[in-house]
Amino acid sequence: MTWYTRFITASFLLVSLAVSAAPPPVVVQHAARSSVSYLYTDVVSGVQLTVPTGWRVRAETFNGMRQLRVVPPKADQRERAAIDVTVRLRSWRQGETLAGLAAQFRTQDGDREAAQTMHYLPKAGRLVLDYREGRYVSGRLWIVRRNLHIFQRKDRKKVLEMRCAANASEYKGYRKNLALLCYSAQFVKPRT
């Protein structure tokens, strides 16, 4: 064996040992997409939901009705992605039913497309809708928003409405957090 062959063999062995001894690459998750969350309970309305870490829940009154607004942690998520999450317990409107809402969202209405995904579970009293809608913002800028909209019947008088929306171009990055928020909302007995 010549010195050159021994040198190449030794170099190859050193490189292979260095590669095999290297630690595995570290995978870092984006904070907005982490699976860490906490449970939030609104004692007034008796609604409980799972909230991703860093997101804040604010109770507010809109049109005389109490609703919860979930706010993402970063300003660009609120502005560029225009994430909007609202949870409210409201009364049924005159003649409104889950079947009627399902029929309404099956077809296009104005700037709203027909629902891309619809799960109507009459026994569970739940309607899950995934649809897109467009609107003009800042004059002539047309923005398409994607919505995850869930209706959960509480009783004959009340319905829990969860709406998670974001700009369609940014929706994919926040889909897991939005789904976690909307699907996790449930009723608990309010404290007296």
XYZ file of C-alpha atoms in Angstrom:
192
model
C 0.000 0.000 0.000
C 1.380 3.361 -0.953
C 1.354 6.379 1.302
C -1.311 8.008 -0.897
C -3.697 5.043 -0.554
C -3.166 4.967 3.214
C -3.802 8.723 3.410
C -7.063 8.481 1.413
C -8.258 5.511 3.505
C -7.456 7.262 6.802
C -9.120 10.496 5.615
C -12.235 8.603 4.571
C -12.409 6.876 7.970
C -11.995 10.161 9.849
C -14.710 11.852 7.790
C -17.116 8.929 8.212
C -16.517 8.906 11.989
C -17.075 12.663 12.190
C -20.317 12.400 10.234
C -21.628 9.491 12.305
C -20.728 11.234 15.588
C -22.407 14.513 14.615
C -25.546 15.277 16.592
C -28.829 15.056 14.712
C -30.102 18.335 13.287
C -32.307 20.325 15.634
C -35.793 21.064 14.353
C -37.097 24.396 15.609
C -40.825 25.035 15.376
C -42.210 28.485 14.676
C -43.825 29.884 17.826
C -47.140 30.446 16.038
C -47.294 26.771 15.088
C -46.320 25.141 18.352
C -48.592 22.533 19.848
C -48.314 23.948 23.374
C -51.613 25.371 24.572
C -53.704 26.173 27.615
C -57.361 25.869 28.549
C -59.418 29.066 28.809
C -62.828 29.115 30.481
C -65.183 32.074 30.281
C -67.162 31.862 33.505
C -69.876 34.264 32.344
C -70.959 32.440 29.185
C -69.780 28.965 30.205
C -67.590 28.480 27.126
C -64.267 26.682 27.305
C -61.629 26.587 24.570
C -58.038 25.543 24.053
C -55.799 28.517 23.251
C -52.268 28.293 21.773
C -49.531 29.662 24.020
C -48.944 33.366 23.522
C -52.428 34.051 22.170
C -54.680 36.230 24.339
C -58.421 36.018 24.910
C -60.424 39.205 25.324
C -64.063 39.405 26.299
C -65.930 42.214 24.567
C -69.442 43.355 23.774
C -70.495 43.587 20.124
C -74.036 44.687 19.189
C -75.081 44.189 22.801
C -73.823 40.604 22.792
C -70.847 39.243 24.732
C -68.191 37.574 22.608
C -64.647 36.314 23.037
C -61.953 37.542 20.678
C -58.723 35.565 20.486
C -55.709 37.673 19.512
C -52.469 36.202 18.084
C -49.193 37.143 19.798
C -47.424 38.956 16.962
C -48.427 42.167 15.201
C -47.749 40.769 11.711
C -50.173 37.922 12.423
C -52.828 40.466 13.311
C -52.083 42.791 10.386
C -50.621 40.906 7.425
C -52.454 37.637 8.012
C -55.480 39.520 9.398
C -56.281 36.676 11.776
C -59.724 37.085 13.305
C -61.070 34.606 15.856
C -64.419 35.209 17.547
C -66.449 32.913 19.782
C -69.932 33.910 20.866
C -72.972 32.354 22.424
C -76.035 33.846 20.770
C -79.758 33.272 20.464
C -81.197 31.532 17.434
C -82.676 33.936 14.905
C -86.323 33.570 13.891
C -86.679 30.271 11.988
C -82.921 29.581 11.987
C -81.766 25.947 12.166
C -78.527 24.088 11.511
C -80.088 22.448 8.449
C -81.087 25.869 7.123
C -77.575 27.224 7.692
C -76.104 24.200 5.892
C -78.398 24.817 2.910
C -77.491 28.509 2.901
C -73.730 27.837 2.800
C -74.015 25.185 0.061
C -74.498 27.931 -2.522
C -72.563 31.056 -3.366
C -73.894 34.283 -1.892
C -72.469 37.617 -3.066
C -68.734 37.695 -2.331
C -68.847 34.403 -0.428
C -68.075 31.190 -2.302
C -69.992 27.989 -1.672
C -68.530 26.064 1.254
C -65.511 23.970 0.234
C -66.026 21.610 3.156
C -69.206 21.051 5.114
C -69.830 18.589 7.942
C -73.371 18.587 9.260
C -73.832 16.398 12.319
C -77.503 16.683 13.307
C -77.291 14.297 16.291
C -74.335 16.172 17.759
C -75.946 19.512 16.890
C -72.862 20.702 15.031
C -72.217 22.312 11.644
C -68.622 22.777 10.422
C -68.025 25.016 7.391
C -64.859 25.884 5.487
C -65.365 28.599 2.882
C -63.701 31.597 1.214
C -64.991 35.108 0.797
C -63.608 38.162 -0.944
C -63.850 41.840 -0.140
C -62.332 45.165 -1.042
C -59.984 46.751 1.474
C -58.118 50.051 1.170
C -60.032 51.162 -1.887
C -59.246 48.840 -4.784
C -57.368 46.000 -3.103
C -59.310 42.717 -3.320
C -58.523 40.319 -0.470
C -59.685 36.708 -0.266
C -60.227 35.393 3.256
C -60.587 31.796 4.315
C -63.033 30.996 7.109
C -63.508 28.064 9.435
C -67.005 28.601 10.817
C -68.568 26.245 13.360
C -72.060 26.307 14.830
C -72.729 24.195 17.943
C -76.300 23.965 19.232
C -76.599 24.354 22.996
C -80.374 24.046 23.281
C -83.496 25.328 21.534
C -82.662 28.924 22.385
C -78.860 29.226 22.157
C -76.125 28.409 19.647
C -72.346 28.695 20.030
C -70.789 30.295 16.953
C -67.025 30.033 16.361
C -65.448 31.882 13.448
C -61.741 31.617 12.651
C -60.598 33.592 9.609
C -57.356 34.690 7.967
C -56.204 35.933 4.590
C -56.199 32.988 2.185
C -52.526 33.520 1.303
C -51.498 33.233 4.975
C -54.078 30.678 6.148
C -51.938 27.576 5.657
C -49.352 28.686 8.214
C -51.956 29.205 10.933
C -54.415 26.449 10.005
C -53.500 24.200 12.961
C -53.867 26.963 15.542
C -57.145 28.166 14.045
C -58.517 24.628 13.923
C -57.415 24.056 17.531
C -59.282 27.168 18.629
C -62.499 26.547 16.720
C -62.813 22.790 17.211
C -62.012 22.924 20.928
C -64.799 25.312 21.963
C -67.332 23.586 24.196
C -69.873 24.268 26.908
C -69.126 23.993 30.605
C -71.396 24.809 33.509
C -70.976 28.480 34.379
C -70.128 29.224 37.995
C -72.824 30.864 40.042
